Amino acid sequence: MIRGQKVLLDRDLAALYGVETRVLNQAVRRNIRRFPPDFMLSLTREEIRNISQIVICSDIKHARNVFAFTEQGVAMLSSVLNSERAVQVNILIMRTFVRLRQMLASHADLARKLEDLERKYDRQFGIVFDVIRQLMQPPDPPRRPIGFLVEEPRINYRTRRKGK
């Protein structure tokens, strides 16, 4: 990691693409507009010194320019190099992007269907929740009866007949 980014050094990428480091750096300099700062870092002397302590490469200390490439820079590098391996890597990158786009499209369809289901069930459960809320409300207090209340003992107007 350099400057908080995961990077690959130009020497490692040259070996990966099957070209000399000098050829890789020439291709980069000829197409420098394709490598903004978030694609490629030009290392300072201090960074080179720090790397030379970690990397087992004796000539890295004496290199004038050492480039470090981010993930996007590696993809861009495959499009500016003319080696057979670089062409194959570029083709694989394009196929991967197409596959990712297809996967994202299918995920978008699934997300849309899930959202429709959520809306449908939200409506259905909304009705259930409304009923539950109504049941949770305390009952209305009893109403006072209309008219006068007479508080007298109850008189039996019917008498039971014995014998029947």
mmCIF file of C-alpha atoms in Angstrom:
data_model
loop_
_atom_site.group_PDB
_atom_site.id
_atom_site.type_symbol
_atom_site.label_atom_id
_atom_site.label_comp_id
_atom_site.label_asym_id
_atom_site.label_seq_id
_atom_site.Cartn_x
_atom_site.Cartn_y
_atom_site.Cartn_z
ATOM 1 C CA MET A 1 0.000 0.000 0.000
ATOM 2 C CA ILE A 2 1.308 3.387 -1.010
ATOM 3 C CA ARG A 3 -0.468 6.622 -0.068
ATOM 4 C CA GLY A 4 -3.355 4.572 1.279
ATOM 5 C CA GLN A 5 -3.988 2.765 -2.028
ATOM 6 C CA LYS A 6 -3.322 -0.796 -3.111
ATOM 7 C CA VAL A 7 -0.904 -0.605 -6.029
ATOM 8 C CA LEU A 8 1.323 -2.724 -8.263
ATOM 9 C CA LEU A 9 4.773 -1.535 -9.276
ATOM 10 C CA ASP A 10 5.743 -1.044 -12.906
ATOM 11 C CA ARG A 11 8.372 -3.815 -12.663
ATOM 12 C CA ASP A 12 5.816 -6.368 -11.483
ATOM 13 C CA LEU A 13 3.329 -5.383 -14.178
ATOM 14 C CA ALA A 14 6.015 -5.557 -16.877
ATOM 15 C CA ALA A 15 6.719 -9.140 -15.838
ATOM 16 C CA LEU A 16 2.979 -9.896 -15.744
ATOM 17 C CA TYR A 17 2.389 -8.504 -19.248
ATOM 18 C CA GLY A 18 5.570 -10.047 -20.654
ATOM 19 C CA VAL A 19 7.326 -6.779 -21.596
ATOM 20 C CA GLU A 20 10.400 -4.964 -20.322
ATOM 21 C CA THR A 21 9.931 -2.279 -17.667
ATOM 22 C CA ARG A 22 11.445 0.243 -20.072
ATOM 23 C CA VAL A 23 8.819 -0.586 -22.737
ATOM 24 C CA LEU A 24 5.996 -0.340 -20.199
ATOM 25 C CA ASN A 25 7.198 3.072 -18.984
ATOM 26 C CA GLN A 26 7.552 4.319 -22.585
ATOM 27 C CA ALA A 27 3.966 3.287 -23.332
ATOM 28 C CA VAL A 28 2.800 5.104 -20.201
ATOM 29 C CA ARG A 29 4.689 8.304 -21.082
ATOM 30 C CA ARG A 30 3.310 8.263 -24.641
ATOM 31 C CA ASN A 31 -0.229 7.920 -23.267
ATOM 32 C CA ILE A 32 0.134 9.951 -20.088
ATOM 33 C CA ARG A 33 -3.353 11.502 -20.516
ATOM 34 C CA ARG A 34 -4.854 8.053 -19.941
ATOM 35 C CA PHE A 35 -3.298 7.838 -16.480
ATOM 36 C CA PRO A 36 -4.773 10.438 -14.102
ATOM 37 C CA PRO A 37 -3.448 10.574 -10.510
ATOM 38 C CA ASP A 38 -6.002 8.046 -9.248
ATOM 39 C CA PHE A 39 -4.787 5.497 -11.873
ATOM 40 C CA MET A 40 -1.019 5.908 -11.468
ATOM 41 C CA LEU A 41 1.362 7.290 -8.863
ATOM 42 C CA SER A 42 4.870 8.498 -9.595
ATOM 43 C CA LEU A 43 6.829 7.553 -6.496
ATOM 44 C CA THR A 44 9.035 10.001 -4.610
ATOM 45 C CA ARG A 45 12.629 9.190 -3.590
ATOM 46 C CA GLU A 46 11.474 8.547 -0.017
ATOM 47 C CA GLU A 47 8.765 6.115 -1.174
ATOM 48 C CA ILE A 48 11.276 4.324 -3.415
ATOM 49 C CA ARG A 49 13.673 4.021 -0.464
ATOM 50 C CA ASN A 50 10.891 2.590 1.726
ATOM 51 C CA ILE A 51 9.873 0.094 -0.950
ATOM 52 C CA SER A 52 13.451 -0.989 -1.576
ATOM 53 C CA GLN A 53 13.592 -2.163 2.037
ATOM 54 C CA ILE A 54 10.518 -4.342 1.526
ATOM 55 C CA VAL A 55 10.860 -5.519 -2.095
ATOM 56 C CA ILE A 56 13.666 -7.869 -3.038
ATOM 57 C CA CYS A 57 14.890 -5.947 -6.057
ATOM 58 C CA SER A 58 18.341 -4.417 -5.910
ATOM 59 C CA ASP A 59 17.989 -2.026 -8.847
ATOM 60 C CA ILE A 60 14.798 -0.342 -7.604
ATOM 61 C CA LYS A 61 16.888 1.987 -5.395
ATOM 62 C CA HIS A 62 18.711 3.369 -8.415
ATOM 63 C CA ALA A 63 15.694 3.772 -10.697
ATOM 64 C CA ARG A 64 14.926 7.328 -11.752
ATOM 65 C CA ASN A 65 11.177 6.920 -12.065
ATOM 66 C CA VAL A 66 9.117 4.194 -10.469
ATOM 67 C CA PHE A 67 5.423 4.078 -11.247
ATOM 68 C CA ALA A 68 2.784 2.402 -9.097
ATOM 69 C CA PHE A 69 -0.570 1.552 -10.673
ATOM 70 C CA THR A 70 -3.956 1.276 -8.995
ATOM 71 C CA GLU A 71 -6.581 -1.222 -10.126
ATOM 72 C CA GLN A 72 -7.917 1.171 -12.774
ATOM 73 C CA GLY A 73 -4.373 1.919 -13.914
ATOM 74 C CA VAL A 74 -3.693 -1.779 -14.445
ATOM 75 C CA ALA A 75 -6.801 -2.022 -16.638
ATOM 76 C CA MET A 76 -5.775 1.067 -18.618
ATOM 77 C CA LEU A 77 -2.243 -0.268 -18.990
ATOM 78 C CA SER A 78 -3.539 -3.385 -20.719
ATOM 79 C CA SER A 79 -5.070 -1.166 -23.399
ATOM 80 C CA VAL A 80 -1.869 0.810 -24.176
ATOM 81 C CA LEU A 81 0.566 -2.112 -24.352
ATOM 82 C CA ASN A 82 0.928 -4.086 -27.573
ATOM 83 C CA SER A 83 2.005 -7.450 -26.189
ATOM 84 C CA GLU A 84 -0.145 -10.506 -26.819
ATOM 85 C CA ARG A 85 -0.678 -11.012 -23.099
ATOM 86 C CA ALA A 86 -1.809 -7.384 -22.658
ATOM 87 C CA VAL A 87 -4.368 -7.866 -25.440
ATOM 88 C CA GLN A 88 -5.687 -11.017 -23.733
ATOM 89 C CA VAL A 89 -5.902 -9.235 -20.373
ATOM 90 C CA ASN A 90 -7.784 -6.351 -21.995
ATOM 91 C CA ILE A 91 -10.267 -8.788 -23.583
ATOM 92 C CA LEU A 92 -10.808 -10.488 -20.211
ATOM 93 C CA ILE A 93 -11.403 -7.124 -18.550
ATOM 94 C CA MET A 94 -14.036 -6.193 -21.146
ATOM 95 C CA ARG A 95 -15.783 -9.561 -20.759
ATOM 96 C CA THR A 96 -15.782 -9.135 -17.003
ATOM 97 C CA PHE A 97 -17.368 -5.688 -17.294
ATOM 98 C CA VAL A 98 -20.083 -7.075 -19.586
ATOM 99 C CA ARG A 99 -20.775 -9.903 -17.127
ATOM 100 C CA LEU A 100 -20.938 -7.438 -14.230
ATOM 101 C CA ARG A 101 -23.386 -5.262 -16.152
ATOM 102 C CA GLN A 102 -25.602 -8.307 -16.815
ATOM 103 C CA MET A 103 -25.477 -9.283 -13.153
ATOM 104 C CA LEU A 104 -26.371 -5.743 -12.098
ATOM 105 C CA ALA A 105 -29.316 -5.750 -14.510
ATOM 106 C CA SER A 106 -30.626 -9.017 -13.048
ATOM 107 C CA HIS A 107 -30.124 -7.635 -9.538
ATOM 108 C CA ALA A 108 -32.048 -4.513 -10.537
ATOM 109 C CA ASP A 109 -34.949 -6.720 -11.695
ATOM 110 C CA LEU A 110 -34.881 -8.630 -8.415
ATOM 111 C CA ALA A 111 -34.739 -5.403 -6.433
ATOM 112 C CA ARG A 112 -37.735 -4.034 -8.348
ATOM 113 C CA LYS A 113 -39.750 -7.231 -7.733
ATOM 114 C CA LEU A 114 -38.843 -7.157 -4.057
ATOM 115 C CA GLU A 115 -39.927 -3.530 -3.815
ATOM 116 C CA ASP A 116 -43.275 -4.386 -5.469
ATOM 117 C CA LEU A 117 -43.814 -7.206 -2.978
ATOM 118 C CA GLU A 118 -42.949 -4.915 -0.084
ATOM 119 C CA ARG A 119 -45.448 -2.323 -1.301
ATOM 120 C CA LYS A 120 -48.149 -4.977 -1.743
ATOM 121 C CA TYR A 121 -47.601 -6.467 1.695
ATOM 122 C CA ASP A 122 -47.241 -3.052 3.289
ATOM 123 C CA ARG A 123 -50.785 -2.267 2.126
ATOM 124 C CA GLN A 124 -52.128 -5.617 3.359
ATOM 125 C CA PHE A 125 -50.328 -5.416 6.660
ATOM 126 C CA GLY A 126 -51.297 -1.760 6.962
ATOM 127 C CA ILE A 127 -54.931 -2.850 7.214
ATOM 128 C CA VAL A 128 -54.019 -5.451 9.845
ATOM 129 C CA PHE A 129 -52.042 -2.883 11.816
ATOM 130 C CA ASP A 130 -54.957 -0.425 11.659
ATOM 131 C CA VAL A 131 -57.295 -3.063 13.111
ATOM 132 C CA ILE A 132 -54.778 -3.907 15.837
ATOM 133 C CA ARG A 133 -54.437 -0.210 16.727
ATOM 134 C CA GLN A 134 -58.229 0.073 17.009
ATOM 135 C CA LEU A 135 -58.321 -2.971 19.277
ATOM 136 C CA MET A 136 -55.577 -1.511 21.456
ATOM 137 C CA GLN A 137 -57.525 1.701 22.110
ATOM 138 C CA PRO A 138 -59.360 1.729 25.444
ATOM 139 C CA PRO A 139 -63.114 1.247 25.164
ATOM 140 C CA ASP A 140 -65.307 4.308 25.254
ATOM 141 C CA PRO A 141 -66.536 5.150 28.772
ATOM 142 C CA PRO A 142 -70.147 4.057 29.422
ATOM 143 C CA ARG A 143 -72.707 6.694 28.581
ATOM 144 C CA ARG A 144 -75.119 8.054 31.082
ATOM 145 C CA PRO A 145 -78.643 6.917 30.393
ATOM 146 C CA ILE A 146 -81.119 9.474 29.171
ATOM 147 C CA GLY A 147 -83.898 10.458 31.541
ATOM 148 C CA PHE A 148 -84.318 10.301 35.308
ATOM 149 C CA LEU A 149 -82.985 7.604 37.513
ATOM 150 C CA VAL A 150 -85.179 6.574 40.371
ATOM 151 C CA GLU A 151 -83.377 4.798 43.090
ATOM 152 C CA GLU A 152 -86.135 2.730 44.709
ATOM 153 C CA PRO A 153 -86.252 -0.894 45.540
ATOM 154 C CA ARG A 154 -87.618 -2.999 42.771
ATOM 155 C CA ILE A 155 -91.231 -4.015 43.008
ATOM 156 C CA ASN A 156 -92.344 -7.348 41.704
ATOM 157 C CA TYR A 157 -95.439 -6.913 39.639
ATOM 158 C CA ARG A 158 -95.801 -10.537 38.735
ATOM 159 C CA THR A 159 -96.521 -13.092 41.255
ATOM 160 C CA ARG A 160 -95.864 -16.701 40.808
ATOM 161 C CA ARG A 161 -98.699 -19.059 41.048
ATOM 162 C CA LYS A 162 -98.302 -22.030 43.152
ATOM 163 C CA GLY A 163 -99.296 -25.265 41.721
ATOM 164 C CA LYS A 164 -98.540 -24.825 38.146
#
